[in-house]
Amino acid sequence: MEQTVKGTVYLVGAGPGDPKLITLRGLELLQTADVIVYDRLAHPSLLNHARTDAEKIFVGKESAHHVVKQPDINRILVGRALAGKNVVRLKGGDPFVFGRGGEEAEICHDAGILFEIIPGITSAIAAGAYAGIPVTHRDASSSFAVITGHERDDSRESGTREPGQAEQRRNWAHIAYAADTLVFLMGVENLHEITSQLQKYGRDSDTPVALVQWGTWPKQRVVVGTLATIVSDIHNAKLTSPAVCIVGEVVRLRETLRWFDDPAARPLFGKRVLVTRTREQASTLSDLLRSRGADPVEFPLIKIQRLDDYSSLDSELSLLNAYDWVVFTSTNAVDIAAERMDKLQFDSRTFSSCKIAVIGPATAAALWNRCRIIADYVPEEAVAESVIENWPDQNLNGKRILIPRAAEARELLPDALRKMGAEVNVQHAYETIIDNSNTENLLDLLRTHQLDVLTFSSSSTVKNFVEALGITDNQELSELLSGCIFAAIGPITADTMRSYNFPVHIMAEEHTIPGLVSALERYPYVK
Ligand code: SAH
């Protein structure tokens, strides 16, 4: 009988939340895994790295109730690996810090399945780091201990082994002085017990304490108090799990070391910003937003669809030496043209006899990255009007211009170039089609007022937004969107927004993605 080669189980630490805090090895495994088994403390956007055909299984754990019980998780890991799949078990923080990584590795060992452990950045250290609280400091602390705040071992619920032996031995006299800095995980529900025991066993009631909820996530919240006050402080602030509790003098350093959630340094901190660009384009905007503290929520409303037949574009690309100019009005157009060139086995010398104009810096960058070609002309502002106004040669009599672009684009640019005397050939390079696979989730976020800012980076994103939502009643639409701040990349997009009766609170001065983000930063949000 044919034997299936067994797969490997990789216990991968996803890091504490910020999706950039995963290791290179973890990322590499995510990109190649057949199966990804993940829980709620791993940032969902990490799954964007997965192969599109990878099986993704959510086994989200919450401290109060386990969505999928541990024995079932074990069965999934072992079952998939026995079937020959490579499985990434993606765990929040580090797999061996209260992550049951040890147990899962034991199960693999017992089943004769190969496994690897990929450490991750634990929330025990990172939540403090993002709150401006170092676990050690030469002046304040020379040791730290990481302690579970759970009274009982939660393995009892899932019946994997005898109830929490470690818990029964809990010795508060020992814990209170285990280290200068004490970091409790899973401690929120039990905070009263923790703080009273520490005081009972000699820790000063004035000892500073911080709770960091959703550390390293854009929704991070921090409450600072003392052993005496923190229980009522978090009650008043309604701070709940998941949070780490840091006890010790190092907490005072937050006053000077606060950075991630410091509104002065990162004005967009905590703002949830809808990004409606295509999956391919979204990341630049999202990265920039994230670096300014915002929480980008990506809902690609359109996707780029390649054409069935490229014979027409291909034949023009074969005749490029008969053109004076090629104009790229989007990064997609550059990507598709480059793809066709690859297919045709043409290299960048094909462009040597013509000049190239691009709509803006992002397209110029794509042209450089994809083809190693420097654009001859980038207009001051990334709109068709500016392309024409500042065109280097206003007399285009007898000049031939090729524009590969979306099937459904504005005629303004080709028309104006024709008026200037050029012979313009517009070639369809791709279509944009509505992607409404995520509409329900988007509607949910809007209904529950979870989005602060809606960004639109082109007229088509506005149209697609309305179409994807599928709400025809104007009244209903404006109620749904009330309370959101609307941001446009430029005047054309703003006009389109107004045509749907949307307000335009923010308009970028420079009509680029960085321009849009600066405009978002300058807006006077009222709390
Ligand atoms: N293996 C994980 C810990 C899992 S136990 C790690 O190394 O980080 C789950 C507990 O971790 C939560 O109850 C909470 O106390 C803590 N935790 C995990 N991620 C967190 C985060 N981003 N912010 C604050 N606490 C977090």
Short mmCIF file of C-alpha atoms in Angstrom, two decimals, residues 33-265:
data_model
loop_
_atom_site.label_atom_id
_atom_site.label_comp_id
_atom_site.label_asym_id
_atom_site.label_seq_id
_atom_site.Cartn_x
_atom_site.Cartn_y
_atom_site.Cartn_z
CA ALA A 33 1.84 26.16 4.66
CA ASP A 34 -0.92 23.85 3.44
CA VAL A 35 -2.92 24.38 6.62
CA ILE A 36 -2.92 27.26 9.11
CA VAL A 37 -4.52 26.76 12.50
CA TYR A 38 -4.77 30.10 14.30
CA ASP A 39 -6.38 31.78 17.27
CA ARG A 40 -7.67 35.23 18.11
CA LEU A 41 -4.46 36.67 19.54
CA ALA A 42 -2.67 36.29 16.20
CA HIS A 43 -3.38 39.31 14.00
CA PRO A 44 -5.84 38.32 11.24
CA SER A 45 -3.89 40.19 8.57
CA LEU A 46 -1.07 37.66 8.96
CA LEU A 47 -3.32 35.33 7.00
CA ASN A 48 -2.93 37.55 3.96
CA HIS A 49 0.52 35.98 3.62
CA ALA A 50 -0.99 32.53 3.23
CA ARG A 51 -1.32 30.76 -0.07
CA THR A 52 -4.77 31.40 -1.48
CA ASP A 53 -5.45 27.68 -1.48
CA ALA A 54 -4.22 27.14 2.09
CA GLU A 55 -6.79 25.76 4.52
CA LYS A 56 -7.29 28.26 7.34
CA ILE A 57 -8.83 26.98 10.56
CA PHE A 58 -9.84 29.38 13.34
CA VAL A 59 -9.67 27.80 16.77
CA GLY A 60 -10.08 31.13 18.56
CA LYS A 61 -9.64 30.89 22.24
CA GLU A 62 -11.09 33.26 24.74
CA SER A 63 -10.21 32.93 28.38
CA ALA A 64 -13.83 32.37 29.43
CA HIS A 65 -14.87 29.91 26.74
CA HIS A 66 -12.88 27.87 24.33
CA VAL A 67 -14.28 27.99 20.84
CA VAL A 68 -12.44 24.81 19.91
CA LYS A 69 -11.30 22.61 22.74
CA GLN A 70 -7.67 21.63 23.06
CA PRO A 71 -8.18 17.91 22.22
CA ASP A 72 -9.95 18.97 19.02
CA ILE A 73 -7.06 21.29 18.14
CA ASN A 74 -4.68 18.40 18.74
CA ARG A 75 -6.76 16.17 16.49
CA ILE A 76 -6.69 18.79 13.72
CA LEU A 77 -2.90 19.15 13.93
CA VAL A 78 -2.22 15.43 13.98
CA GLY A 79 -4.90 14.55 11.44
CA ARG A 80 -3.72 17.07 8.86
CA ALA A 81 -0.06 16.15 9.31
CA LEU A 82 -0.81 12.42 8.95
CA ALA A 83 -2.60 13.29 5.72
CA GLY A 84 0.66 14.71 4.43
CA LYS A 85 -0.03 18.40 5.01
CA ASN A 86 2.43 20.92 6.40
CA VAL A 87 0.63 22.61 9.24
CA VAL A 88 1.39 26.01 10.75
CA ARG A 89 -0.03 26.32 14.24
CA LEU A 90 -0.01 30.08 14.58
CA LYS A 91 -0.09 31.16 18.20
CA GLY A 92 -0.25 34.60 19.76
CA GLY A 93 3.04 35.79 21.24
CA ASP A 94 5.47 32.96 21.89
CA PRO A 95 4.23 29.37 21.64
CA PHE A 96 6.02 28.34 24.82
CA VAL A 97 4.81 31.20 27.01
CA PHE A 98 1.43 30.05 28.33
CA GLY A 99 0.61 29.06 24.79
CA ARG A 100 0.30 25.32 25.26
CA GLY A 101 3.01 24.94 22.68
CA GLY A 102 4.63 22.36 24.95
CA GLU A 103 1.48 20.25 25.02
CA GLU A 104 0.96 20.45 21.28
CA ALA A 105 4.56 19.48 20.62
CA GLU A 106 4.17 16.50 23.00
CA ILE A 107 1.11 15.37 21.07
CA CYS A 108 3.09 15.53 17.81
CA HIS A 109 5.95 13.63 19.39
CA ASP A 110 3.58 10.91 20.60
CA ALA A 111 2.01 10.63 17.14
CA GLY A 112 5.42 10.35 15.49
CA ILE A 113 5.02 13.63 13.64
CA LEU A 114 7.93 15.94 13.01
CA PHE A 115 7.56 19.37 14.53
CA GLU A 116 9.47 22.63 14.74
CA ILE A 117 9.14 25.45 17.24
CA ILE A 118 9.44 28.99 15.94
CA PRO A 119 9.64 31.40 18.88
CA GLY A 120 7.66 34.61 18.82
CA ILE A 121 7.80 37.93 20.60
CA THR A 122 5.80 37.41 23.75
CA SER A 123 3.19 39.89 24.90
CA ALA A 124 4.79 39.63 28.33
CA ILE A 125 7.59 41.85 27.06
CA ALA A 126 6.09 43.50 23.97
CA ALA A 127 2.93 44.92 25.56
CA GLY A 128 5.14 46.80 27.99
CA ALA A 129 7.49 47.87 25.21
CA TYR A 130 4.60 49.40 23.23
CA ALA A 131 3.34 51.08 26.39
CA GLY A 132 6.78 52.58 27.10
CA ILE A 133 7.44 50.22 30.03
CA PRO A 134 10.69 48.23 29.90
CA VAL A 135 10.63 45.05 31.98
CA THR A 136 14.13 45.82 33.25
CA HIS A 137 15.98 49.10 33.71
CA ARG A 138 19.30 49.75 35.40
CA ASP A 139 17.74 52.21 37.82
CA ALA A 140 14.46 50.48 38.48
CA SER A 141 14.54 46.72 38.02
CA SER A 142 17.13 44.02 37.54
CA SER A 143 14.81 41.07 37.08
CA PHE A 144 11.37 40.18 35.83
CA ALA A 145 9.07 37.22 36.20
CA VAL A 146 6.21 36.16 33.96
CA ILE A 147 3.36 34.63 35.91
CA THR A 148 -0.04 33.27 35.03
CA GLY A 149 -2.88 35.16 36.64
CA HIS A 150 -5.29 32.26 36.27
CA GLU A 151 -6.41 30.73 39.53
CA ARG A 152 -7.04 27.43 37.84
CA ASP A 153 -5.27 25.73 35.01
CA ASP A 154 -7.61 26.00 32.06
CA SER A 155 -6.56 22.58 30.79
CA ARG A 156 -9.11 21.25 33.27
CA GLU A 157 -11.94 22.37 30.98
CA SER A 158 -10.59 20.52 28.04
CA GLY A 159 -9.72 17.46 30.08
CA THR A 160 -6.23 16.95 28.71
CA ARG A 161 -4.61 16.28 32.06
CA GLU A 162 -5.13 16.46 35.77
CA PRO A 163 -6.21 19.87 37.10
CA GLY A 164 -3.56 22.55 37.33
CA GLN A 165 -0.84 21.07 39.47
CA ALA A 166 1.15 24.26 39.02
CA GLU A 167 -1.76 26.33 40.27
CA GLN A 168 -2.27 24.35 43.41
CA ARG A 169 1.30 25.07 44.38
CA ARG A 170 0.80 28.80 43.93
CA ASN A 171 2.79 30.38 46.69
CA TRP A 172 2.09 34.07 46.99
CA ALA A 173 4.90 34.71 49.44
CA HIS A 174 7.25 33.45 46.78
CA ILE A 175 5.55 35.22 43.87
CA ALA A 176 5.48 38.61 45.60
CA TYR A 177 9.27 38.73 45.55
CA ALA A 178 9.96 36.50 42.56
CA ALA A 179 11.48 39.46 40.73
CA ASP A 180 11.56 43.27 40.75
CA THR A 181 9.07 43.43 37.87
CA LEU A 182 6.14 41.03 37.87
CA VAL A 183 4.26 40.48 34.64
CA PHE A 184 0.93 38.67 34.91
CA LEU A 185 -0.72 37.16 31.86
CA MET A 186 -4.37 36.14 31.90
CA GLY A 187 -4.74 38.17 35.07
CA VAL A 188 -7.62 40.58 34.45
CA GLU A 189 -10.41 38.46 35.90
CA ASN A 190 -8.26 37.70 38.88
CA LEU A 191 -6.74 41.11 39.47
CA HIS A 192 -8.32 41.59 42.87
CA GLU A 193 -6.74 38.39 44.16
CA ILE A 194 -3.37 39.23 42.60
CA THR A 195 -3.14 42.73 44.01
CA SER A 196 -4.36 41.82 47.48
CA GLN A 197 -2.02 38.83 47.77
CA LEU A 198 0.98 40.92 46.66
CA GLN A 199 0.17 43.53 49.28
CA LYS A 200 -0.46 40.89 51.91
CA TYR A 201 2.96 39.40 51.24
CA GLY A 202 4.82 42.63 51.52
CA ARG A 203 4.67 44.58 48.28
CA ASP A 204 4.02 48.25 48.99
CA SER A 205 0.48 49.34 48.21
CA ASP A 206 1.93 52.31 46.30
CA THR A 207 3.79 50.04 43.88
CA PRO A 208 2.87 51.22 40.40
CA VAL A 209 0.85 48.86 38.22
CA ALA A 210 -0.04 49.08 34.54
CA LEU A 211 -2.55 47.11 32.58
CA VAL A 212 -1.91 47.00 28.86
CA GLN A 213 -4.87 45.75 26.89
CA TRP A 214 -4.38 44.60 23.28
CA GLY A 215 -0.71 45.59 23.52
CA THR A 216 0.93 46.43 20.14
CA TRP A 217 -2.49 46.51 18.43
CA PRO A 218 -3.82 49.88 17.28
CA LYS A 219 -6.60 49.39 19.83
CA GLN A 220 -4.03 49.22 22.65
CA ARG A 221 -5.23 50.76 25.90
CA VAL A 222 -3.20 51.37 29.00
CA VAL A 223 -4.38 52.06 32.53
CA VAL A 224 -1.86 52.97 35.21
CA GLY A 225 -2.49 52.88 38.96
CA THR A 226 -1.04 51.28 42.08
CA LEU A 227 -1.53 47.96 43.81
CA ALA A 228 -4.12 49.72 45.95
CA THR A 229 -6.09 51.41 43.17
CA ILE A 230 -5.72 49.42 39.96
CA VAL A 231 -8.77 47.19 40.44
CA SER A 232 -11.12 50.14 40.58
CA ASP A 233 -9.07 52.01 37.93
CA ILE A 234 -9.63 49.31 35.33
CA HIS A 235 -13.23 48.90 36.41
CA ASN A 236 -13.82 52.60 35.75
CA ALA A 237 -11.95 52.45 32.46
CA LYS A 238 -13.86 49.28 31.50
CA LEU A 239 -10.61 47.61 30.56
CA THR A 240 -10.93 43.89 29.98
CA SER A 241 -8.96 40.90 28.74
CA PRO A 242 -6.62 40.35 26.91
CA ALA A 243 -4.23 42.43 28.94
CA VAL A 244 -0.91 42.04 30.65
CA CYS A 245 -0.49 43.38 34.14
CA ILE A 246 2.90 44.86 34.95
CA VAL A 247 3.79 45.46 38.59
CA GLY A 248 6.90 47.36 39.61
CA GLU A 249 8.81 50.63 39.58
CA VAL A 250 9.46 50.33 35.81
CA VAL A 251 5.83 51.37 35.24
CA ARG A 252 6.81 54.96 36.10
CA LEU A 253 9.01 55.09 33.00
CA ARG A 254 5.90 55.23 30.81
CA GLU A 255 5.68 58.93 31.58
CA THR A 256 8.80 59.54 29.53
CA LEU A 257 8.95 56.49 27.28
CA ARG A 258 5.39 56.47 25.99
CA TRP A 259 5.50 56.43 22.18
CA PHE A 260 3.14 54.04 20.42
CA ASP A 261 -0.04 55.48 21.90
CA ASP A 262 1.29 59.00 22.26
CA PRO A 263 -1.13 61.27 20.36
CA ALA A 264 1.49 64.00 20.02
CA ALA A 265 3.92 61.72 18.19
#
